XYZ file of C-alpha atoms in Angstrom:
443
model
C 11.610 -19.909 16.083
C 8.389 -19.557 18.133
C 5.167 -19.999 16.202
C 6.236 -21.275 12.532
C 4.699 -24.193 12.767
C 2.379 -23.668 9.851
C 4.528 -21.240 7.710
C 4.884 -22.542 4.405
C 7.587 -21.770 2.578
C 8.208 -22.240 -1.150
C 12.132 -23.445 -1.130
C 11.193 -26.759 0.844
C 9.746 -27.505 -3.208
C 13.567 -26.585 -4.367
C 14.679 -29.034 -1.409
C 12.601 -31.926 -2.431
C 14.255 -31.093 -5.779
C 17.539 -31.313 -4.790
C 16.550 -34.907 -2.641
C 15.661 -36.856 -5.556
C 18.604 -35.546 -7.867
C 20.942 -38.546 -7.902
C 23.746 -36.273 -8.749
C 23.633 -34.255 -5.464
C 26.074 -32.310 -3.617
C 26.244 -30.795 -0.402
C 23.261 -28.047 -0.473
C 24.802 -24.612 1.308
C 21.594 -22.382 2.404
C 22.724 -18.797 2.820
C 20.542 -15.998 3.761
C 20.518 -13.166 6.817
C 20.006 -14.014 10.144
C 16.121 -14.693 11.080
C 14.784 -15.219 7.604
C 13.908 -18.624 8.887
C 17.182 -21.197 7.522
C 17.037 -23.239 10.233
C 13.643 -24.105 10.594
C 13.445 -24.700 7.180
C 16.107 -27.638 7.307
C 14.374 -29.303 10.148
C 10.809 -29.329 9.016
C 12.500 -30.472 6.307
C 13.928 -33.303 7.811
C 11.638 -33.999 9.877
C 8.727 -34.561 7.067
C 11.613 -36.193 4.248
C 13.561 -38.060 6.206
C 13.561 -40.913 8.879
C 16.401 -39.272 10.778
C 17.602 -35.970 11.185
C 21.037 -35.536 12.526
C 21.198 -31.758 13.703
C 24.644 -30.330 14.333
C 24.886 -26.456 15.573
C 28.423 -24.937 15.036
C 27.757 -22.042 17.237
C 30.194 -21.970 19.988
C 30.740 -25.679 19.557
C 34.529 -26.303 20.716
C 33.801 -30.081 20.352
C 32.936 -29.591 16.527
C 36.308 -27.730 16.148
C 38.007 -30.076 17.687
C 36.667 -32.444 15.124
C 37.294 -30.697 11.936
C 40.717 -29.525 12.893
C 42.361 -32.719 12.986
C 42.171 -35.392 10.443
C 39.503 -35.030 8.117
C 38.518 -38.456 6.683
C 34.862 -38.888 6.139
C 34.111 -41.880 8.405
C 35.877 -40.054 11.009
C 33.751 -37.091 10.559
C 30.537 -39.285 10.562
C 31.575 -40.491 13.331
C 31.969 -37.055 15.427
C 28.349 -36.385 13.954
C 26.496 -39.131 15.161
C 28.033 -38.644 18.482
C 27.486 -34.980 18.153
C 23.441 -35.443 17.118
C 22.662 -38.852 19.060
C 21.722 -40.076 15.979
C 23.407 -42.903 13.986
C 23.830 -41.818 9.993
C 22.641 -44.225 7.383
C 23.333 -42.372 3.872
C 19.544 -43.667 2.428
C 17.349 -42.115 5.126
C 19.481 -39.349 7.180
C 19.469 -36.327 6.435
C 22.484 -33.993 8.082
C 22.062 -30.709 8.967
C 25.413 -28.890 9.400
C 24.086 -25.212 11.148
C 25.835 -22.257 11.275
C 28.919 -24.013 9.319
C 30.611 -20.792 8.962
C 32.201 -21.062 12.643
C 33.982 -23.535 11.585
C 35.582 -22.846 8.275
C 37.620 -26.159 8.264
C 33.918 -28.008 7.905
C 32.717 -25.848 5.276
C 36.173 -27.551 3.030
C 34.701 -30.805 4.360
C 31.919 -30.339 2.252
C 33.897 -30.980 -0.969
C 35.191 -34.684 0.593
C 31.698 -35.330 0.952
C 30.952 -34.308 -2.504
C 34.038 -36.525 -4.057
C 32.876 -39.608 -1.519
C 32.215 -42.565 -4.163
C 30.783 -44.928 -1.782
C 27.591 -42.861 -0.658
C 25.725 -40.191 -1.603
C 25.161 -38.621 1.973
C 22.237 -35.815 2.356
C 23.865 -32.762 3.676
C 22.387 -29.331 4.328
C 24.349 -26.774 5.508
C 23.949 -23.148 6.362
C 25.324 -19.888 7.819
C 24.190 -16.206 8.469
C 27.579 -14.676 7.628
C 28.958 -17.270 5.434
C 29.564 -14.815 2.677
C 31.392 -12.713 5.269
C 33.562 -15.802 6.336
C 34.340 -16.423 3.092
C 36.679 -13.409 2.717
C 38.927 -14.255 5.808
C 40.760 -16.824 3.810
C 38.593 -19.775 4.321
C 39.076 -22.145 0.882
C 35.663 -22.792 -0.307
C 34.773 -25.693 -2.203
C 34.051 -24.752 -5.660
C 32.316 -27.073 -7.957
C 31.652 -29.413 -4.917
C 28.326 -27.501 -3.351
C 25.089 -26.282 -4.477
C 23.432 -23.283 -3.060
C 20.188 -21.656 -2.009
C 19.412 -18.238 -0.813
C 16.390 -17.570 1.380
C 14.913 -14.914 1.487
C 11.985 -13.189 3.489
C 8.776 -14.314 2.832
C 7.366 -13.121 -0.328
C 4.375 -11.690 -0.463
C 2.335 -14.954 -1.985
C 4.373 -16.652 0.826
C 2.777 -14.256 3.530
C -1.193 -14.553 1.886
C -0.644 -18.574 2.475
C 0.769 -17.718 6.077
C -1.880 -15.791 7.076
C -4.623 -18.211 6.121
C -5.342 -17.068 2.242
C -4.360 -19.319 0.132
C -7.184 -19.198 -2.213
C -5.634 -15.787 -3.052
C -2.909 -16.752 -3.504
C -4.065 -19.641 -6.382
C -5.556 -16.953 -8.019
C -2.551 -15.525 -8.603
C -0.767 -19.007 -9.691
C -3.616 -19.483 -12.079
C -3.081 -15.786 -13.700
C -6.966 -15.254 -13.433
C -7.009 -11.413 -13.643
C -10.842 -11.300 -14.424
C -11.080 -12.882 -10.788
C -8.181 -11.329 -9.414
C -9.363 -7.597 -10.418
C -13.398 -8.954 -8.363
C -11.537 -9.653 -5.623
C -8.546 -6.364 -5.646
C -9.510 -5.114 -1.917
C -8.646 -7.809 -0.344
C -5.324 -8.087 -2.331
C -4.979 -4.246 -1.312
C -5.286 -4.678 1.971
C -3.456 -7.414 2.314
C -0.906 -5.561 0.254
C -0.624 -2.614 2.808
C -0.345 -5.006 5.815
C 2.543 -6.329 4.109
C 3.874 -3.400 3.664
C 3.789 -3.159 7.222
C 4.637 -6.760 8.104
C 7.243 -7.325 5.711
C 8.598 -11.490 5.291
C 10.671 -11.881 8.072
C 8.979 -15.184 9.803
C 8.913 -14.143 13.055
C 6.841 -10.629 12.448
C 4.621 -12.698 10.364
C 3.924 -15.423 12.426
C 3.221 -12.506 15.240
C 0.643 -11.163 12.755
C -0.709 -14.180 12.097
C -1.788 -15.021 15.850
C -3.520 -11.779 16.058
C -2.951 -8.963 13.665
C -1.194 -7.123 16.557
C 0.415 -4.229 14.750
C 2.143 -3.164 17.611
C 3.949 -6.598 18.724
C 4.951 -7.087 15.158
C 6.708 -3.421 15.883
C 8.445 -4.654 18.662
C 9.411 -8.147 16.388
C 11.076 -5.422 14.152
C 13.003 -3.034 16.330
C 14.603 -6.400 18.108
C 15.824 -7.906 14.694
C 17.317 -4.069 13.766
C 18.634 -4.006 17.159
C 20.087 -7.592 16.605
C 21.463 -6.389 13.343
C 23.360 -3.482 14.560
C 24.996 -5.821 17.586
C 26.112 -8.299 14.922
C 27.980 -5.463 13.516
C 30.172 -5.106 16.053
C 30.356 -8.732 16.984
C 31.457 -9.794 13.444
C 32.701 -6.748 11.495
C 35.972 -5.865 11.159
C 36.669 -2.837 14.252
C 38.171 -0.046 11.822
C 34.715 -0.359 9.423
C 31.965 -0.731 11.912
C 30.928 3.054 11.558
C 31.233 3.443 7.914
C 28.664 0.123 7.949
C 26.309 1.822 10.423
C 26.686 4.891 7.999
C 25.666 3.525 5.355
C 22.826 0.721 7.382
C 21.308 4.014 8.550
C 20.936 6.250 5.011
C 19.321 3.099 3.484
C 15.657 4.664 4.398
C 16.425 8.322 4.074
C 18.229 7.702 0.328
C 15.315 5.424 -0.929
C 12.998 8.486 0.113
C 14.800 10.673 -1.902
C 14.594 10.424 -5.814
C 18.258 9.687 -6.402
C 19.421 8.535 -9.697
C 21.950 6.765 -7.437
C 23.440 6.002 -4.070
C 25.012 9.733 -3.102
C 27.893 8.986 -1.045
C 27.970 12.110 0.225
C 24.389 12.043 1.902
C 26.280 9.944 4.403
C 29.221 12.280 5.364
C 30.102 14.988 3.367
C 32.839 15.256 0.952
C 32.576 10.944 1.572
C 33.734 9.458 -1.498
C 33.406 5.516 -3.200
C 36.404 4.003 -1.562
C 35.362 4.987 2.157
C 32.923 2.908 1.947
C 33.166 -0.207 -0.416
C 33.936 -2.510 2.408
C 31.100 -1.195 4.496
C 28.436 -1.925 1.663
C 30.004 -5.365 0.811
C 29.636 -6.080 4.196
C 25.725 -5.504 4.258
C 25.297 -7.378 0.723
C 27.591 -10.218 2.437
C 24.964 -11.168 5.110
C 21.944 -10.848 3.250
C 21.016 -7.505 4.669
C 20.247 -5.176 1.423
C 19.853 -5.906 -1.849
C 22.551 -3.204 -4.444
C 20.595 -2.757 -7.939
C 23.196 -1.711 -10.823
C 22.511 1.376 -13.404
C 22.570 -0.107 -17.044
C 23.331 1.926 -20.310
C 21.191 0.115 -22.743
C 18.139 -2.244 -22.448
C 19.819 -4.937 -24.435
C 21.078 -8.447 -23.468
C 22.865 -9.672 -21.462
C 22.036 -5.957 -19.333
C 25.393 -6.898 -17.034
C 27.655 -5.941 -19.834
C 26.030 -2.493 -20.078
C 26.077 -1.945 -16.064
C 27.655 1.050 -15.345
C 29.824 0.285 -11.792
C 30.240 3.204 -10.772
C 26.105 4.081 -10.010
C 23.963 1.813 -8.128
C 20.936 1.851 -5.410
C 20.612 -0.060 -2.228
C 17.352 -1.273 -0.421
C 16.532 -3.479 2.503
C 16.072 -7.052 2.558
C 12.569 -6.517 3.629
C 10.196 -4.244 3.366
C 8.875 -4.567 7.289
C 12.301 -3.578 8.354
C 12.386 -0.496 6.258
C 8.569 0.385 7.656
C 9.995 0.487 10.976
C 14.093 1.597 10.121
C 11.497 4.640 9.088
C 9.370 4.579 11.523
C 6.476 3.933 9.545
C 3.675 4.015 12.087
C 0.785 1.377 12.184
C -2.279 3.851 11.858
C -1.438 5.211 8.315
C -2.136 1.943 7.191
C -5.791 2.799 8.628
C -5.860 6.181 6.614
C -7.076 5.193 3.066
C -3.780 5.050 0.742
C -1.695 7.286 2.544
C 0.984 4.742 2.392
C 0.990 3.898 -1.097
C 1.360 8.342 -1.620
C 3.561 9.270 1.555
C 6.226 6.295 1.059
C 5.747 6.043 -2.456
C 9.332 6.650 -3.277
C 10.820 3.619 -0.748
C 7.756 0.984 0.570
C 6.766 0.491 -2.581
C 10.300 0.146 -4.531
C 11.183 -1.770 -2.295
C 8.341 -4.106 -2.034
C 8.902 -4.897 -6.111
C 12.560 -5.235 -5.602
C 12.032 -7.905 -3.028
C 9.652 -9.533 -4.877
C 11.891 -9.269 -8.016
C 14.831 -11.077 -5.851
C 12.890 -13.776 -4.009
C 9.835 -14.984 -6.113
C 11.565 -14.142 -9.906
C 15.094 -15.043 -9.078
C 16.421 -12.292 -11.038
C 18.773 -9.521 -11.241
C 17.566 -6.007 -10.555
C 19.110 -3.362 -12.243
C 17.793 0.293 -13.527
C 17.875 2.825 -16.061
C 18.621 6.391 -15.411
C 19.418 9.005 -18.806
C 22.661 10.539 -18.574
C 21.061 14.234 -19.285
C 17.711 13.834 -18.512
C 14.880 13.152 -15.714
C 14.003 9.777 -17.108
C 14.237 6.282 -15.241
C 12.911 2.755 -15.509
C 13.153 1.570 -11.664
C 13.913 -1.709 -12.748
C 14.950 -3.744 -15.962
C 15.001 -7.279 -16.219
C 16.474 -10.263 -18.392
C 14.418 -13.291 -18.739
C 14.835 -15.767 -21.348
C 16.731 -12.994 -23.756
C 13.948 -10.282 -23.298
C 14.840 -7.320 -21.986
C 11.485 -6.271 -20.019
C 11.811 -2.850 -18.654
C 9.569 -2.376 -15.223
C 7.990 0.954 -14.122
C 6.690 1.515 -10.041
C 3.756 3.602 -9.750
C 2.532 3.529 -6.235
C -0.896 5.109 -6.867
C -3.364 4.472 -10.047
C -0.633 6.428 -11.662
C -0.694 5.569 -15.474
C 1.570 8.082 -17.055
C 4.422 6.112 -18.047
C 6.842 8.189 -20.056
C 9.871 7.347 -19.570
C 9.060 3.684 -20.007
C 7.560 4.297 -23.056
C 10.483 6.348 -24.009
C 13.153 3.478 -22.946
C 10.801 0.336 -24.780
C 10.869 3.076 -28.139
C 14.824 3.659 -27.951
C 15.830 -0.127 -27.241
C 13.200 -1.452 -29.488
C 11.842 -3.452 -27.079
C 8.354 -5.450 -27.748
C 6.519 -4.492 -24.308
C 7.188 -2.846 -20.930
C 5.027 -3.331 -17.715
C 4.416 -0.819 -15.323
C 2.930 -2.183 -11.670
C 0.853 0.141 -10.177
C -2.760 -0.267 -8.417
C -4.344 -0.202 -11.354
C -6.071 -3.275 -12.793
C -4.547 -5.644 -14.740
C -4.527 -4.330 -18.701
C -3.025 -4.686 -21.847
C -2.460 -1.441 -24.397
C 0.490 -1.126 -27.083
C 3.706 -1.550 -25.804
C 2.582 -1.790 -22.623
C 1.110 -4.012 -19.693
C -0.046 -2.714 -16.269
C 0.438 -5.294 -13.616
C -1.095 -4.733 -10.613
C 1.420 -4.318 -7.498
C -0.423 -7.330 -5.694
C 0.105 -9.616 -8.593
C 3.950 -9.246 -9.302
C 4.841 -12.810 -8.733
C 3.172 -13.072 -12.416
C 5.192 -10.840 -14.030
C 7.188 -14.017 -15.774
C 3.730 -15.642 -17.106
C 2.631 -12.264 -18.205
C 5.690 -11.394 -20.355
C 5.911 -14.866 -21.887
C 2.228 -14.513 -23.057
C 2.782 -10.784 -24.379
């Protein structure tokens, strides 16, 4: 991927993890196309390791070849080594296994690998669709592989990518005296990522020279690249019930639906038309669903009602140009904090929620009533209950309403207010989500 050379990216701390573990197993990376898996492996390698042995599945006939046959493990090495031009040592080489999911019979390999007594072998391996391959009957190897999902760059990622990572300590440190001195250059940062989005490519273009308008072009190839990969990989009889649905994303996140209306996508369209087409898009990492809970208590998955739910983008640069957001309102004060309010900014939060919290979105909407928490969280048995605002919005009823009825200690609403703390309640700027964690354990 042209011009990543300096991205940093916070997993390759999870991979240096998972390197000194001495009870390691084969790491799977999953994630959608473009957010950067590959690259991540090899700098990986390349700075960990003393050899790299790089294997690309992709319309490799010798590699299936190899795996369909017999499948003992010096055998395989073997095929590898020839395969990479490198010769495997288990202490010092690590072996990337890309795009494993075109080759399902490898992806069972894993779990010989795993079982091997004699070595502990470094093995990375990774795949766009993998989640998709999964369902056409491939075995996979339960108990035998560990797993990482990467995501888009977050926005702390992005402020080290383009060259501020002071701000971006600020924000580990949990400063808000300093942070709040220094808020307009979080905001506009904040509104260029808005723009930007994670995806390494558009940010790397942004970081050469803040061109607006070749990041634009980044964007509409990637959503171009999407749509092809839909009828490359999908099953025939789906592929317009998944463009459907890829399409009303943007227009249904502008709306203020409780829910995902099915009907906004063809009318009298019901659940079952298009279950397949939405598993689909969750399957290769290309929106995020967020489940309706009942209550605010734990764990929130047993209150989840299945039956509502709300989908966003995996980033929120693709959903600033799948809406054709255009560059100069980012010049116009906070027109795009007001005019999108209802999808940059949700989905900004969710993202960040996702990729820099690890947690579980989900949402509370009354059953007779306009009230709605946009997202509730579980974190180390608190229920924390989070409230959007994309302005200096303070009114926060119905989170007040929903910490009152589930007896809950605190909620946060995110807004662009500055960082304060009243009863039962603690704004969080927008900029400073990643600290939502460190926030709620001090409250």
């Amino acid at each position: 991927m042209k011009g990543v050379d300096k991205m940093k990216r916070f997993a390759m701390n999870r991979l240096e993890e998972w390197k000194a573990s001495p009870d390691r197993l084969p790491l799977i990376i999953r994630g959608a196309r473009q957010v950067g898996k590959t690259w991540l492996m090899k700098e990986f390698g390349r700075n960990s390791f003393e050899k790299c042995a790089y294997i690309n599945f992709d319309r490799n006939q010798r590699m299936r070849q190899l795996f369909a046959n017999d499948l003992h493990i010096d055998r395989i090495l073997q095929g590898l080594a020839i395969e990479s031009d490198v010769e495997i040592t288990p202490e010092n080489t690590l072996i990337i296994l890309d795009e494993i999911q075109e080759v399902p019979e490898a992806l069972q390999t894993l779990k010989y690998f795993a079982e091997d007594e004699r070595h502990v072998y470094y093995i990375l391996a990774a795949g766009s669709l993998l989640g998709i391959a999964m369902h056409e009957g491939t075995s996979f190897p339960v108990g035998k592989v560990d797993s990482l999902h990467l995501y888009p760059l977050s926005f702390t990622e992005f402020l080290c990518a383009v060259g501020n990572e002071a701000l971006y300590r600020l924000l580990q440190n949990n400063d808000f005296e300093m942070i709040t001195a220094f808020k307009d250059r979080f905001i506009d940062l904040l509104k260029n990522y808005y723009y930007v989005g994670g995806m390494p490519e558009a940010v790397s273009t942004y970081a050469k020279d803040h061109s607006l308008k070749d990041v634009r072009r980044v964007h509409l190839r990637l959503l171009s690249d999407y749509e092809q990969d839909f009828s490359k990989h999908a099953p025939r009889e789906i592929i317009p019930r998944i463009r459907m649905v890829w399409d009303g994303i943007p227009s249904q996140l502008t709306k203020e639906n409780k829910k995902f209306i099915y009907s906004a996508l063809r009318s009298g369209a019901r659940a079952k038309d298009f279950e397949l087409a939405i598993q689909w898009l969750l399957d290769c990492g290309l929106c995020h669903k967020t489940g309706r809970i009942k209550k605010g208590s734990v764990p929130l998955k047993a209150y989840q009602d299945l039956n509502a739910f709300k989908l966003y983008l995996a980033d929120v640069g693709l959903l600033a140009a799948a809406a054709d957001l255009d560059a100069r309102t980012l010049l116009n004060g906070n027109d795009i904090f007001t005019e999108f309010k209802g999808a940059l900014t949700e989905q900004y939060v969710c993202q960040q929620i996702i990729s820099e919290l690890s947690a579980i979105p989900y949402y509370w909407s009354a059953e007779s009533s306009s009230g709605e928490v946009d997202f509730v969280l579980q974190h180390k048995g608190m229920i924390i209950p989070v409230e959007v605002k994309a302005e200096e919005n303070l009114n926060a009823k119905s989170l007040k309403n929903f910490v009152n009825a589930n007896h809950l200690p605190f909620g946060i609403r995110t807004s662009m207010s500055d960082y304060r703390e009243q009863e039962h309640l603690i704004n969080l700027p927008l900029y400073a989500v990643s600290a939502l964690w460190s926030v709620c354990e001090k409250g």
